[in-house]
XYZ file of C-alpha atoms in Angstrom:
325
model
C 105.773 86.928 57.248
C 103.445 85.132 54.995
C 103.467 81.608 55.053
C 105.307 79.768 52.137
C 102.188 77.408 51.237
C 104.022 75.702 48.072
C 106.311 74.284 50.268
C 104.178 72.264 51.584
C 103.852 68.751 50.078
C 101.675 68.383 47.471
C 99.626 65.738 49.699
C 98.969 68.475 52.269
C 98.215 71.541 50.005
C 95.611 68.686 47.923
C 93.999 68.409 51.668
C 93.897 72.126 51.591
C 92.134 72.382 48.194
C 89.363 69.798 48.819
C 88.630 71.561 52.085
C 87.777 74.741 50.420
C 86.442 73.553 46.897
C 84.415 70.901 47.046
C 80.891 71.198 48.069
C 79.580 69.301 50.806
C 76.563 68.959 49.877
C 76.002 66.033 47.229
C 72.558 67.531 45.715
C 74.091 71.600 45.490
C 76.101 72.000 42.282
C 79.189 74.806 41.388
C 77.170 75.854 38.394
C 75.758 79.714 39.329
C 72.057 80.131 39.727
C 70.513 81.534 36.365
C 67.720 83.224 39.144
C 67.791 83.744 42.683
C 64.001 84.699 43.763
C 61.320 82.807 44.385
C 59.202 81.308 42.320
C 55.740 81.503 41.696
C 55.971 82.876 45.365
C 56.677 78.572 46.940
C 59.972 77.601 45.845
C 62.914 79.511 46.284
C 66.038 78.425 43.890
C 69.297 78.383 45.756
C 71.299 75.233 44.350
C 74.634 76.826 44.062
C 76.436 77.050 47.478
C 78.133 79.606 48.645
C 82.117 79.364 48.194
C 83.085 82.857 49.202
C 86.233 83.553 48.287
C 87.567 80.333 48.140
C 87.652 79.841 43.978
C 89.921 83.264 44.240
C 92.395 80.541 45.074
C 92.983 79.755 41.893
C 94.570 83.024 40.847
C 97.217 83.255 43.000
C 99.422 81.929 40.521
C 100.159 78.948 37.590
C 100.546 76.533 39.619
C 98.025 76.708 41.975
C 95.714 77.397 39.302
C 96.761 74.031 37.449
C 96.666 72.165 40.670
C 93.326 73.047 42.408
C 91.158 73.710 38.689
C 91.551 69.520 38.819
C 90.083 69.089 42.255
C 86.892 72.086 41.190
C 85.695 70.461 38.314
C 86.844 66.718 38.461
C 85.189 66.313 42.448
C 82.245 68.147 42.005
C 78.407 67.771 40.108
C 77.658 70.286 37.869
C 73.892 70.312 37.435
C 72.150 71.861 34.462
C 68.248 71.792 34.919
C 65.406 73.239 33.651
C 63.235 74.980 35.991
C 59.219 76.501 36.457
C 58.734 80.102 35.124
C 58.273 83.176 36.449
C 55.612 84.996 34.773
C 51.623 85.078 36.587
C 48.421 84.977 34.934
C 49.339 83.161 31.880
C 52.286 85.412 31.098
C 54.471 82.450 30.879
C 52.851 80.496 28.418
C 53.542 79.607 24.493
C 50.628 79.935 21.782
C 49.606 75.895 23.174
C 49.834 76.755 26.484
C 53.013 75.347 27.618
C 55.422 76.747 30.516
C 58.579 78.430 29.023
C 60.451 77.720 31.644
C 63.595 79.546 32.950
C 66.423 76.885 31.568
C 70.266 76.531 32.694
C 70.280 74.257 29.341
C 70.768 77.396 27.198
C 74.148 78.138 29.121
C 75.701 74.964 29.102
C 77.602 75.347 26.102
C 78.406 79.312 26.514
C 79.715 77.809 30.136
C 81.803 74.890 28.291
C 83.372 77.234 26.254
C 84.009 79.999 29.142
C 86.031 77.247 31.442
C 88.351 76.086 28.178
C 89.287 73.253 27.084
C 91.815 72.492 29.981
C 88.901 72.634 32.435
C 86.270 70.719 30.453
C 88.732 67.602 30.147
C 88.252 67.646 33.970
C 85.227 67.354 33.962
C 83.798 63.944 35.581
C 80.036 64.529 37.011
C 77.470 66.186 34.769
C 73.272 65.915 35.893
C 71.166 66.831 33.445
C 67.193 67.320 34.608
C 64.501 67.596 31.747
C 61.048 67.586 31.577
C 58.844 66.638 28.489
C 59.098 70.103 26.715
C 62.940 69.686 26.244
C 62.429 65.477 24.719
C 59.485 66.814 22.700
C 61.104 69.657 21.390
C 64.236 67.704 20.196
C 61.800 65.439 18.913
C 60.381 67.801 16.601
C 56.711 67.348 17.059
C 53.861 68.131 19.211
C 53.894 67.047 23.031
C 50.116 65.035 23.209
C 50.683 64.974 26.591
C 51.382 68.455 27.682
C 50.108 70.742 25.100
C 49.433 70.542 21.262
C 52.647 73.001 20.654
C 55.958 72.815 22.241
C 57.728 75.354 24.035
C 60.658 75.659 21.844
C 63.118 76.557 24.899
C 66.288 74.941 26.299
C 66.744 71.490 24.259
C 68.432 72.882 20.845
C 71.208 74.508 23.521
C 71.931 70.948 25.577
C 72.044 69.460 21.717
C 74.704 71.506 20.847
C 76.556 71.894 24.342
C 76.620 67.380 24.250
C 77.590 67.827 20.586
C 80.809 70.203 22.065
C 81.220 68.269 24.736
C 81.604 65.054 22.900
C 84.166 65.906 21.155
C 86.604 65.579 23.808
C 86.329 64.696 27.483
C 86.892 62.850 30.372
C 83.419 62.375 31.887
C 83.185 59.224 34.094
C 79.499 59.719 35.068
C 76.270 61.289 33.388
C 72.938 61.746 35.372
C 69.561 62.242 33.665
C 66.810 63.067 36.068
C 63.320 63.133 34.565
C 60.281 65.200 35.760
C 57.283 63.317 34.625
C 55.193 67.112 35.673
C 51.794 65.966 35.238
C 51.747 63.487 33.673
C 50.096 60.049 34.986
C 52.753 56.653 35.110
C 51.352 54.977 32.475
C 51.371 58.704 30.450
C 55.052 58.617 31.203
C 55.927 54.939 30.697
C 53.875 55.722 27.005
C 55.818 58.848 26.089
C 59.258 57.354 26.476
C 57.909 54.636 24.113
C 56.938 56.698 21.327
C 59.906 59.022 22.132
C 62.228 55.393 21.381
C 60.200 54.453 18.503
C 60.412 57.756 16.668
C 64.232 58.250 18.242
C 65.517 58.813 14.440
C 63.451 62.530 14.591
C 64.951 62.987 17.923
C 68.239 65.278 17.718
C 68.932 65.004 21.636
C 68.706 61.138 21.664
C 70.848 60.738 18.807
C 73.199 62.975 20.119
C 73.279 60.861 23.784
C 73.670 57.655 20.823
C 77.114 58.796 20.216
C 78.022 60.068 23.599
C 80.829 57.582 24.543
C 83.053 56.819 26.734
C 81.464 57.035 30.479
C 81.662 54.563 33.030
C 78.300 55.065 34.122
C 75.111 56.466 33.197
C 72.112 56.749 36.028
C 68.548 57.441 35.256
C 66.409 58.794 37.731
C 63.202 61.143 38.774
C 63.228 64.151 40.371
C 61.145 63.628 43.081
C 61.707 59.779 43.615
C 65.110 57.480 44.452
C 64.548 54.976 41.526
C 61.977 55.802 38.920
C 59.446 53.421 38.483
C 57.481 55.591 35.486
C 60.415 54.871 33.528
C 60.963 51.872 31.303
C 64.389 50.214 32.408
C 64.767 49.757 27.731
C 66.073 53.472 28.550
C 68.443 53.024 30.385
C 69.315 49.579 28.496
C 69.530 51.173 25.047
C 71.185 54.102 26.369
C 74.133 52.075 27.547
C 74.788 49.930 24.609
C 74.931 53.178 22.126
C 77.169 54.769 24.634
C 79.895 52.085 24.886
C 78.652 50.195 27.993
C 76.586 46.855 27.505
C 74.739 44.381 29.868
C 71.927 45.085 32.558
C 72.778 46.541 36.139
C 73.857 44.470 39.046
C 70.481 43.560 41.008
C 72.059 45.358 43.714
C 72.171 48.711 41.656
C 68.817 51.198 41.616
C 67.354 50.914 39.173
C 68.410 52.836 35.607
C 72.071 52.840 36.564
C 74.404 51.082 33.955
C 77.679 49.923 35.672
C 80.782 49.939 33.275
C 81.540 46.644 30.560
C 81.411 43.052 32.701
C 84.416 42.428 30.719
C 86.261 45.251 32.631
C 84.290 44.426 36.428
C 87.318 42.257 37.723
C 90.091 45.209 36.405
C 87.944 48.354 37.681
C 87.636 46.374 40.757
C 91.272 45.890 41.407
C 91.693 49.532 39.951
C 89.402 51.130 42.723
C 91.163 48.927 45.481
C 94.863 49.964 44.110
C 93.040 53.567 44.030
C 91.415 53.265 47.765
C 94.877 51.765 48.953
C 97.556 54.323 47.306
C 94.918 57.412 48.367
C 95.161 55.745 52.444
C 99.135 55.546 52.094
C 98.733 59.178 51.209
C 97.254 60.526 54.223
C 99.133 58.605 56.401
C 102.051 59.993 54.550
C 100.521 63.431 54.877
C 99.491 62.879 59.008
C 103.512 61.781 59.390
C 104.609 65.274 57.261
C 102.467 67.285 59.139
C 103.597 65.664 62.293
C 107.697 65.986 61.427
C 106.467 69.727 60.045
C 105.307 70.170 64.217
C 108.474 68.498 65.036
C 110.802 70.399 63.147
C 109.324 73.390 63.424
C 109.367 73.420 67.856
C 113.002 72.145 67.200
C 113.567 75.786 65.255
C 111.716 77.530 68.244
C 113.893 75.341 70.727
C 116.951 76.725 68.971
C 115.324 80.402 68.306
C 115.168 80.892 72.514
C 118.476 79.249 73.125
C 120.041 81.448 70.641
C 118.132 84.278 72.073
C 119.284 83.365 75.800
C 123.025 83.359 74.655
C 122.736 86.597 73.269
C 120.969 88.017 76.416
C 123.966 86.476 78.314
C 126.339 87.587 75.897
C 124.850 91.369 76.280
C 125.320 91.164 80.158
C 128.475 90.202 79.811
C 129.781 93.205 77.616
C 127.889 95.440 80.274
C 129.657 94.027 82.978
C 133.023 94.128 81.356
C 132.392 97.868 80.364
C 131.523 98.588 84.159
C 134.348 97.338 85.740
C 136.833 98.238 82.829
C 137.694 94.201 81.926
């Protein structure tokens, strides 16, 4: 008999969902892997995990669709990057010898528009990695510090996916993760200056300009815990044009923007009501579960009684037939 799972308490089938959809691992991301070979014959990309069939989940029927799409794409990162190519010998190379690389940017907004607008307003972790041929391209110009033309690849596709995206949604937290490639500190530190100066040419700046709303934006490099090569008037100007003001908390790495001061005292209280309500939960859950046991060896208890009485019942008639009672 198969087992009624919607009569469980919402509580205990939310356990069940976060058990099989969110990832455990806080670097892998849902979004499928554009390429899964190696590269270049060192690296081999493999950032989506494996869920099996646990997503098939949500097509078992309206409501469990409604109730477990919220826990998929509100609790996990979705991570868009751009990654090395994978042509030899030169094969992968513009007229100015740039890479082309292979770039998840040109799905985002095909991949915004497959999950529907339902899904995308549960959206709450996005990571976006670049590398200077995506900001040079938006810029419009030539990249001095990579190659004297620009591979024209991946940044007019995260313009227009942010543009979509903007529109409506309930993102509480944007990552941007840098690759400075090979470029020196003080190369990097340089470019980011010019890129801010001239950030009136720059479609994908302007775009992140309007992009309101989060609670927090974190800048960071690829390869390091708190980037150093990049000025912290990035992360500063970022967070004014995108509703949030003030410098981090020393205690924050550096590049994250917490929310408004204004709001620190409320959003604390918020998180504690939040932390408080989501314990009185599970202990509500652990005390189901544990009258679920209860009640269901009480319905065994009563099962075998009733099957003893009928036993008895059966000898009975036997005996009475025998003897001709």
């Amino acid at each position: 008999m198969p087992f009624p799972f919607l009569k469980l308490p919402p509580e205990i089938r939310n356990k069940v969902y976060n058990l099989l959809l969110i990832t455990s691992h806080p670097h892998r991301s849902l979004t499928p892997d554009i390429i899964g070979q190696v590269v270049r014959g060192e690296f081999e990309w493999n950032m989506c995990p494996d869920m099996g069939d646990s997503v098939s989940l949500l097509r078992t029927c309206k409501l469990v669709h409604q109730e477990a799409s919220s826990i998929l794409y509100g609790s996990n990162w979705f991570y868009f990057m751009e990654r090395p190519s994978l042509g030899e010998d030169d094969e992968d190379e513009d007229n100015g010898g740039a890479d082309i690389p292979i770039c998840d940017h040109m799905f985002v907004y095909p991949w915004l528009r497959l999950i529907g607008a339902q899904n995308r307003m549960h959206l709450r972790n996005l990571r976006l990695h670049f590398t200077g041929e995506t900001f040079f391209y938006c810029r419009g110009e030539s990249n001095r510090f990579t190659s004297e033309v620009v591979t024209r690849t991946g940044g007019e596709y995260l313009v227009d996916a942010l543009e979509f995206l903007g529109r409506g949604h309930a993102l509480a937290m944007i990552e941007i993760v840098f690759s400075p490639l090979e470029c020196t500190d003080t190369e990097f530190k340089q470019m980011f200056q010019h890129l801010f100066r001239r950030r009136s040419e720059s479609r994908l700046i302007r775009q992140m300009e309007s992009f309101s709303g989060l609670k927090q934006l974190i800048v960071g490099d690829l390869y390091q815990e708190e980037m150093e090569s990049c000025p912290e008037a990035y992360a500063s100007f970022l967070s004014v044009k995108m509703g949030m003001e003030g410098k981090q908390p020393a205690e924050e790495p550096q590049g994250s923007v917490a929310a408004k001061p204004s709001h620190g005292k409320s959003l604390a209280k918020k998180i504690k009501e939040l932390v408080e309500e989501r314990d009185r939960l599970e202990l509500q859950a652990l005390e189901t579960n544990q009258k679920l046991r209860d009640e269901v060896g009480k319905l065994q208890a009563i099962e075998d009684t009733l099957s003893q009485a009928q036993n008895a019942l059966s000898e009975a008639q036997k005996h009475k037939s025998i003897f001709g009672g």
